[in-house]
PDB file of C-alpha atoms in Angstrom:
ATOM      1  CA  UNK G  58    -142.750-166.695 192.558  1.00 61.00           C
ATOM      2  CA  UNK G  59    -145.308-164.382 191.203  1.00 64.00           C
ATOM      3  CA  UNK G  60    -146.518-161.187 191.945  1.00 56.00           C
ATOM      4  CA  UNK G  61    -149.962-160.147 190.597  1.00 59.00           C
ATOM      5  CA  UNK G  62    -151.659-156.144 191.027  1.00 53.00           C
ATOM      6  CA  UNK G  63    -154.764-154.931 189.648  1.00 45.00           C
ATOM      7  CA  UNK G  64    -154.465-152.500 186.583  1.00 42.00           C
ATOM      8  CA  UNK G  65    -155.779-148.812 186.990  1.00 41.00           C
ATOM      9  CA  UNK G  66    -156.910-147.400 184.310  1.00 34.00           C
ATOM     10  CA  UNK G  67    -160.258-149.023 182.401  1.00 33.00           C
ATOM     11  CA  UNK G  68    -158.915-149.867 179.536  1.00 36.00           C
ATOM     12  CA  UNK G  69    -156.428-152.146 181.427  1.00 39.00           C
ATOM     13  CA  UNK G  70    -159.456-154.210 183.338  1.00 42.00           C
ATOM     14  CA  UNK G  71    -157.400-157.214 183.868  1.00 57.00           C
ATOM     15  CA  UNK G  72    -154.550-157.834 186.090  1.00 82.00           C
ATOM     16  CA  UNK G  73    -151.077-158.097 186.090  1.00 84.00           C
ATOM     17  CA  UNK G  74    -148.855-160.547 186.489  1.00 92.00           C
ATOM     18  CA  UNK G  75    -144.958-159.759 187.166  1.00 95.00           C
ATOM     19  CA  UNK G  76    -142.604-162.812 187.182  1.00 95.00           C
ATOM     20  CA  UNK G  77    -138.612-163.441 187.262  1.00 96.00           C
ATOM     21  CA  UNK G  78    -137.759-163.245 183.824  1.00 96.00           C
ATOM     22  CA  UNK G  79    -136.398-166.636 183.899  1.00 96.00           C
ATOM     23  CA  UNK G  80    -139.945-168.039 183.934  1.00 94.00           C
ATOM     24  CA  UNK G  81    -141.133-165.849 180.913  1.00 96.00           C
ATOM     25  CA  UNK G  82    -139.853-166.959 177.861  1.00 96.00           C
ATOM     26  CA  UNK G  83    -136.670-164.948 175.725  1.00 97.00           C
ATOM     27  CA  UNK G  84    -139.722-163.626 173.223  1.00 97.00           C
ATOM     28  CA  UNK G  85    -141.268-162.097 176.076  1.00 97.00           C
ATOM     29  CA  UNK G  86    -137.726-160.157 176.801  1.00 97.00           C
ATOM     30  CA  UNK G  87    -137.210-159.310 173.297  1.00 96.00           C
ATOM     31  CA  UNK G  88    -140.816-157.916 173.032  1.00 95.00           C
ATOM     32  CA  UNK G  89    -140.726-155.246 175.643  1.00 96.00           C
ATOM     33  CA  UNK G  90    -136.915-154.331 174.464  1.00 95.00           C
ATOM     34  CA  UNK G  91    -138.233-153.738 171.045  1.00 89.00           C
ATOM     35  CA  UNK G  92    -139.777-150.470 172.427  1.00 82.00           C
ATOM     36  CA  UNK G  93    -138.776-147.355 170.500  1.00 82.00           C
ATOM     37  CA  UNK G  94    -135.347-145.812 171.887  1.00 85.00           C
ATOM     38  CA  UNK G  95    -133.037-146.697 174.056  1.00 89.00           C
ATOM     39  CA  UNK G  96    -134.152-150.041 175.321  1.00 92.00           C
ATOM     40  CA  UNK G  97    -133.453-151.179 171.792  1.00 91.00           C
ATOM     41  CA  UNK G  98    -130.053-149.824 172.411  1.00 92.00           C
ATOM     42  CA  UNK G  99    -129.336-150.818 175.651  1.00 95.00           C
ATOM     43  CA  UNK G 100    -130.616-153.955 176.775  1.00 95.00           C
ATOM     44  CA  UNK G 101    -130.582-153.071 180.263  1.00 95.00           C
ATOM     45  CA  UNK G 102    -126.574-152.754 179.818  1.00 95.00           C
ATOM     46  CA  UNK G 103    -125.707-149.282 180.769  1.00 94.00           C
ATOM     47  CA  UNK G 104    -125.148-149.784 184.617  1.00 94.00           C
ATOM     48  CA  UNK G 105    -123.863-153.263 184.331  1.00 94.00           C
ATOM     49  CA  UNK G 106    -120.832-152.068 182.305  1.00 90.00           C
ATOM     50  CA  UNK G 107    -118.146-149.269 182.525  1.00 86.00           C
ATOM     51  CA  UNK G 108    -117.654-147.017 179.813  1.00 84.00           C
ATOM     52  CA  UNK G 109    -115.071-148.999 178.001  1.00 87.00           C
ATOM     53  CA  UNK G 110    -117.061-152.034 177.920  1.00 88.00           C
ATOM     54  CA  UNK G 111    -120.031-149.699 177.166  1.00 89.00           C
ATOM     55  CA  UNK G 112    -118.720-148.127 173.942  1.00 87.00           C
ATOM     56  CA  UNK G 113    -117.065-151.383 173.175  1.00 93.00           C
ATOM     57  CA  UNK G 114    -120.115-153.770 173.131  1.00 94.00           C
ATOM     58  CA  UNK G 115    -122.221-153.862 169.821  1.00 95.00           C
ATOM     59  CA  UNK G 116    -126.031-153.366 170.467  1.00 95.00           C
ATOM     60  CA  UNK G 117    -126.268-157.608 169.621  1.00 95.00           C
ATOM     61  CA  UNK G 118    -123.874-158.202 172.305  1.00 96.00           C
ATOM     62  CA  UNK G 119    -125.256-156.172 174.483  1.00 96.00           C
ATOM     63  CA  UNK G 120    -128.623-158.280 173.362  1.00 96.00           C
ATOM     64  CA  UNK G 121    -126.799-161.267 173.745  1.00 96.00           C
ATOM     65  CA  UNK G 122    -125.156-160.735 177.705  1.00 96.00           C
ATOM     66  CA  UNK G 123    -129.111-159.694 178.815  1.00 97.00           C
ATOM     67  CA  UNK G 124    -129.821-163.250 177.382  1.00 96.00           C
ATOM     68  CA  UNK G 125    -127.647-164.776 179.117  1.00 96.00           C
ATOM     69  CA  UNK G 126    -127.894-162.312 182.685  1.00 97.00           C
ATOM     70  CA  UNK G 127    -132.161-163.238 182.805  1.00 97.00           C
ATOM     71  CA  UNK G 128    -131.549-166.708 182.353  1.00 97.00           C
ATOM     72  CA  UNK G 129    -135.030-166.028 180.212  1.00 96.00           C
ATOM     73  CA  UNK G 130    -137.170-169.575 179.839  1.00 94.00           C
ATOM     74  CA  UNK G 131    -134.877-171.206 182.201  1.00 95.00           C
ATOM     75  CA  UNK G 132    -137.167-172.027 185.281  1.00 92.00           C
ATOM     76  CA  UNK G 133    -135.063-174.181 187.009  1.00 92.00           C
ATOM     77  CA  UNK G 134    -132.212-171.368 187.251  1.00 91.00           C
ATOM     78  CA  UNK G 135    -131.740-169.957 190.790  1.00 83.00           C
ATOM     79  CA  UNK G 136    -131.895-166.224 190.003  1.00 87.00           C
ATOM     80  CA  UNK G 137    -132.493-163.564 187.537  1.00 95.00           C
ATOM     81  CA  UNK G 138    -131.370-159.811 186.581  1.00 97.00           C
ATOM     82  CA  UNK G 139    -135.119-158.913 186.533  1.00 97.00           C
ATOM     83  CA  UNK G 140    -138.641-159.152 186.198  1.00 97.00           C
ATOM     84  CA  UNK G 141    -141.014-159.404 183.759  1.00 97.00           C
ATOM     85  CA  UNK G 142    -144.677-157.924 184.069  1.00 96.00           C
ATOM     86  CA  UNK G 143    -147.379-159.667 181.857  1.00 95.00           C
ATOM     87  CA  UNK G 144    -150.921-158.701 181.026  1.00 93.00           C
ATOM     88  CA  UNK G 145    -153.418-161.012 179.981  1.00 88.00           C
ATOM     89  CA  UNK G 146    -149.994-163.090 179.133  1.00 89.00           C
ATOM     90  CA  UNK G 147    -148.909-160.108 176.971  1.00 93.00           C
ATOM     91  CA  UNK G 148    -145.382-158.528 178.097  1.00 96.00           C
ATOM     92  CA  UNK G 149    -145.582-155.159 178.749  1.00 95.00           C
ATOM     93  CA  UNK G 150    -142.644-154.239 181.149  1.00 96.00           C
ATOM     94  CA  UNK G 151    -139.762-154.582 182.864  1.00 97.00           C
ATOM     95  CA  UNK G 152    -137.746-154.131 185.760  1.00 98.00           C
ATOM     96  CA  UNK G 153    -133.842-154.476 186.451  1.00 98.00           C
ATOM     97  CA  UNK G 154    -133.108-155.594 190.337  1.00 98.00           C
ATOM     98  CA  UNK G 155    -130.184-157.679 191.576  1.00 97.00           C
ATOM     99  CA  UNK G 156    -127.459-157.194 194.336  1.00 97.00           C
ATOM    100  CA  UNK G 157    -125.831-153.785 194.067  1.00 96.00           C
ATOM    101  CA  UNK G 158    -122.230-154.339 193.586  1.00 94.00           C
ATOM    102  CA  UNK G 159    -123.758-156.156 190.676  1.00 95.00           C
ATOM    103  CA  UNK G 160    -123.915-152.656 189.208  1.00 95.00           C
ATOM    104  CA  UNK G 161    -120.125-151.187 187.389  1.00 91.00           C
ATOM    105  CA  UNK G 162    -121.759-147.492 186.948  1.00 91.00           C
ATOM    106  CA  UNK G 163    -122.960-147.672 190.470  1.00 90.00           C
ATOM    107  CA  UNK G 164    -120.302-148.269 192.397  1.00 87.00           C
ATOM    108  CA  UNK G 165    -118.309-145.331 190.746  1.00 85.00           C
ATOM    109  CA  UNK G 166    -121.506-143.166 190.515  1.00 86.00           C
ATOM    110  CA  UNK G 167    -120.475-139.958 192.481  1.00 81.00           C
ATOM    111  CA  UNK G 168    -124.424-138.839 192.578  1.00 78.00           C
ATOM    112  CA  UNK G 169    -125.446-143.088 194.305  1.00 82.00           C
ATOM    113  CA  UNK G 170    -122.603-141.995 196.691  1.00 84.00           C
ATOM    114  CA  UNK G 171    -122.645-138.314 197.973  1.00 82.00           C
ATOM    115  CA  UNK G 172    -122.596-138.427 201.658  1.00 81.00           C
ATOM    116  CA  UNK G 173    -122.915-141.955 202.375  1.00 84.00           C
ATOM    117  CA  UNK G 174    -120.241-143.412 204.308  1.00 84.00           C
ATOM    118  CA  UNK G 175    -120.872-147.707 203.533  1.00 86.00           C
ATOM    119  CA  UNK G 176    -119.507-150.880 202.221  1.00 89.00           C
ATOM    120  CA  UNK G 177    -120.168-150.597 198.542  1.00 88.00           C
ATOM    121  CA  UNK G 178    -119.391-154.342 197.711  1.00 90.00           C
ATOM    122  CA  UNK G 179    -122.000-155.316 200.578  1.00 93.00           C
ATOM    123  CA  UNK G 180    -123.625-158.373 199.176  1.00 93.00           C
ATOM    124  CA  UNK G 181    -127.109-157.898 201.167  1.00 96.00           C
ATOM    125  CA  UNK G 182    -128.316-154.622 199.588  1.00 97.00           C
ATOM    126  CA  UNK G 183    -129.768-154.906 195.936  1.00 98.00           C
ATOM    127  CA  UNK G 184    -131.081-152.506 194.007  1.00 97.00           C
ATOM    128  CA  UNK G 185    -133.301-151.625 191.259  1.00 98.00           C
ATOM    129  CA  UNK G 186    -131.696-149.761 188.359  1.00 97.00           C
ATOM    130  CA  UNK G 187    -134.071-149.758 185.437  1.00 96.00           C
ATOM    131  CA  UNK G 188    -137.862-149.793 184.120  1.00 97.00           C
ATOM    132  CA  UNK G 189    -139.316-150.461 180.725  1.00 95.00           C
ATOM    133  CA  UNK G 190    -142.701-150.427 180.145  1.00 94.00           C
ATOM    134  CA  UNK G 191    -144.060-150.104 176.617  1.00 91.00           C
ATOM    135  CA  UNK G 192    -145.451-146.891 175.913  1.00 87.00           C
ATOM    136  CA  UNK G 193    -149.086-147.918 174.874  1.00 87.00           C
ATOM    137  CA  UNK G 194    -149.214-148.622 178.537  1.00 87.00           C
ATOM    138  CA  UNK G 195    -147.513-145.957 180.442  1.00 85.00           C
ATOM    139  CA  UNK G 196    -149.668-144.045 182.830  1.00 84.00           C
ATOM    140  CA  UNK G 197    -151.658-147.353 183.941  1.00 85.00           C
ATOM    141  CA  UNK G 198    -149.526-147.967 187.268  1.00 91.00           C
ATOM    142  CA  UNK G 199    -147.218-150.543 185.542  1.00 94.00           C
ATOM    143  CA  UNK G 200    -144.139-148.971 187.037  1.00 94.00           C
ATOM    144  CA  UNK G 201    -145.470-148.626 190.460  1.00 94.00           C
ATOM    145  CA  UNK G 202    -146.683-152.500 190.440  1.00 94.00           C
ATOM    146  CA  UNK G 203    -143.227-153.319 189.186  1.00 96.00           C
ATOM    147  CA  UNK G 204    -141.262-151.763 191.861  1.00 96.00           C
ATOM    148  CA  UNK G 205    -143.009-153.324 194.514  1.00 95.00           C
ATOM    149  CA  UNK G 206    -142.630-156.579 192.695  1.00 95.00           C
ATOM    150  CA  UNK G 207    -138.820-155.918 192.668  1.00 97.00           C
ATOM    151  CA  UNK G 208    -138.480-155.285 195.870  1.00 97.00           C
ATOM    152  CA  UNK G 209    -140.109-158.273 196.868  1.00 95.00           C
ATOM    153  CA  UNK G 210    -138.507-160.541 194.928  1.00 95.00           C
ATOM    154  CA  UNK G 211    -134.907-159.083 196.394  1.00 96.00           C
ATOM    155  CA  UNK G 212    -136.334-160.030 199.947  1.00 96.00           C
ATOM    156  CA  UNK G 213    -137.030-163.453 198.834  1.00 94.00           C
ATOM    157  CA  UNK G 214    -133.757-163.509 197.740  1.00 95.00           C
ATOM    158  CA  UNK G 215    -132.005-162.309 200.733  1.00 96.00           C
ATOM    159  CA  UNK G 216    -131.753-159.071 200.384  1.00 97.00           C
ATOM    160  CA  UNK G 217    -131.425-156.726 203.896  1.00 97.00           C
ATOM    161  CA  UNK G 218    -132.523-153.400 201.731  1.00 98.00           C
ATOM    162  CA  UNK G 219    -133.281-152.794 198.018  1.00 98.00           C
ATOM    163  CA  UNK G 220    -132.349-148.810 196.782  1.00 97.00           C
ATOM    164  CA  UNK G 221    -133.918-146.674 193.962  1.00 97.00           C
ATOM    165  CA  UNK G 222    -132.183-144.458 192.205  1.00 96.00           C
ATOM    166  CA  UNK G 223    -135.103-142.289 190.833  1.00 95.00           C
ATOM    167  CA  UNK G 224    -135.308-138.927 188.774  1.00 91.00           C
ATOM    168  CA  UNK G 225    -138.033-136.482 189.846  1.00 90.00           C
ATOM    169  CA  UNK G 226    -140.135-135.500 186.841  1.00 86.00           C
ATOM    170  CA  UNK G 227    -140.223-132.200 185.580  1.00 77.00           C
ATOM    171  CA  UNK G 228    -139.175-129.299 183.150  1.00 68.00           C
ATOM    172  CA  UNK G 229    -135.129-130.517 181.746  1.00 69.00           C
ATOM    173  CA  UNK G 230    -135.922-133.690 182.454  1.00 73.00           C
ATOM    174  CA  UNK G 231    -136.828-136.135 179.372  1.00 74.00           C
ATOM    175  CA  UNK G 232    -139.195-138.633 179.648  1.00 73.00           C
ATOM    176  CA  UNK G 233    -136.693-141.074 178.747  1.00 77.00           C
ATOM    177  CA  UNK G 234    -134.547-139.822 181.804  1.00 80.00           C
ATOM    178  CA  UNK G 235    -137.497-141.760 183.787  1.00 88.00           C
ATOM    179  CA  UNK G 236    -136.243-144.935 182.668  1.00 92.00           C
ATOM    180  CA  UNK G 237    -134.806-145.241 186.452  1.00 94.00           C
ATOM    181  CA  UNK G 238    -138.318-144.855 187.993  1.00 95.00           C
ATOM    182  CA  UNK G 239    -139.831-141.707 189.921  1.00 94.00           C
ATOM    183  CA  UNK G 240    -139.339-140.868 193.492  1.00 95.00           C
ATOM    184  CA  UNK G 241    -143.633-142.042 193.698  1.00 95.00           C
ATOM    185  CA  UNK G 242    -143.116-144.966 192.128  1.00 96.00           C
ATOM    186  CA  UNK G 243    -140.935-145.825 194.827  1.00 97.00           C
ATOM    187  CA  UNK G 244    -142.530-144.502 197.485  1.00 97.00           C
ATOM    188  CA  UNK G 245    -145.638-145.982 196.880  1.00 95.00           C
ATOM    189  CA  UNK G 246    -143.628-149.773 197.215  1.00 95.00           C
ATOM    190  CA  UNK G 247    -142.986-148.577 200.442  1.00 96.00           C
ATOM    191  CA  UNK G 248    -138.944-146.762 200.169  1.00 98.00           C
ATOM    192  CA  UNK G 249    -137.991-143.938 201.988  1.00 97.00           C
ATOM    193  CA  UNK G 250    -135.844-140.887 200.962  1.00 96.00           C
ATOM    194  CA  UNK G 251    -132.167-141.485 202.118  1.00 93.00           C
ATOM    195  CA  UNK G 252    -130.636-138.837 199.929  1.00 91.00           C
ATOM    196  CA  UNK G 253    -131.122-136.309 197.481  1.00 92.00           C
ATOM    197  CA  UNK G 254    -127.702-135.271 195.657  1.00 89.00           C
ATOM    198  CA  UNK G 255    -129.668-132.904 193.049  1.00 87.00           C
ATOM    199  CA  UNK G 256    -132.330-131.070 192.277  1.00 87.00           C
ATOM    200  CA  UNK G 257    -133.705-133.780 190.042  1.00 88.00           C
ATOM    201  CA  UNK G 258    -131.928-137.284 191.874  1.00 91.00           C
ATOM    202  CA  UNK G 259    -133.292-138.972 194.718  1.00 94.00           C
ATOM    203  CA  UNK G 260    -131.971-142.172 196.626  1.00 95.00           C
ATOM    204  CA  UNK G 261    -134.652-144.113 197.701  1.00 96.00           C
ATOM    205  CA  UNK G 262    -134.420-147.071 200.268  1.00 97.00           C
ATOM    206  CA  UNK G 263    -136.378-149.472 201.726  1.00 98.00           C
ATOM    207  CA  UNK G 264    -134.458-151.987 204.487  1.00 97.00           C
ATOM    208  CA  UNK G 265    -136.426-155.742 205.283  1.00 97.00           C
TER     209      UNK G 265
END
């Protein structure tokens, strides 16, 4: 399945394309992960492991178990951990979305879970934990195109709802804090507000 959306700013006058990551290649991974700070670090690992594991893991292992979660250049696999978005067949992003429980950090996350009485281990509700886009093409939409993408692709994959777990930009708040999306980003791929635990956290839903 693909998922194409026209670029928005001029010097972006193609479109994109935003794929499973098993049908881009592992170079395609590795490119957007070689952006400058944590992504290099992490490999998407962060809410996939507890602490122990966390502080445990080497950066090539962590490298190593996002190989092996994308199932990248393996077409014929089922299922990935995320998508890939491509212009003009050039990586530029990427999005983490698979079936919550699917998440360690999550499940023990006392800001996912403030007020909300439901069955954490539910199998039907996914959720999208993580965006990378490379920073000479921030600003362009990318992460806006990508959630929709993501929340698509859960649909197609069973999914009854997909959740967001955005931070609201402003002053204190990094721009590397983004790295879970913005409450517009999600809104815009059609989520709702279900909860807002802080000032600068807001649960986003959107049920199929």
């Amino acid at each position: 399945m693909v998922w194409t959306s026209p670029c928005q700013t001029g010097a972006m006058s193609g479109g994109l394309r935003i794929v499973p990551a098993n049908q881009a290649s592992w170079a395609d991974v590795e490119r957007v992960f070689s952006t400058p700070g944590d992504p290099r670090r992490c490999w998407c690992q962060w809410f996939k492991t507890d602490t122990n594991q966390w502080s445990n893991n080497t950066v090539a292992q962590r490298r190593e178990l996002l190989r092996d979660q994308t199932a990248a250049g393996q077409p014929e696999a089922g299922a990935s951990s995320g998508l890939i978005a491509l212009l003009d067949d050039e990586p530029v992003g990427w999005v983490a979305v698979e079936p919550r429980a699917s998440y360690q950090r999550l499940r023990r996350s006392r800001l996912v879970w403030q007020g909300r009485d439901e069955d954490k281990d539910d199998p039907e509700v996914w959720a999208i934990t993580c965006f990378v886009v490379r920073p000479e093409h921030r600003g362009s939409g990318i992460m806006r195109a990508m959630a929709a993408a993501a929340a698509e692709y859960a649909r197609d994959q069973g999914a009854s709802a997909v959740e967001g777990y955005a931070r609201v930009p402003g002053d204190g708040v990094s721009a590397y804090a983004l790295y879970v999306g913005t409450p517009e980003a999600f809104l815009t791929a059609g989520f709702a507000e279900v909860a807002r635990p802080s000032a600068t956290r807001v649960v986003l839903r959107r049920e199929f």
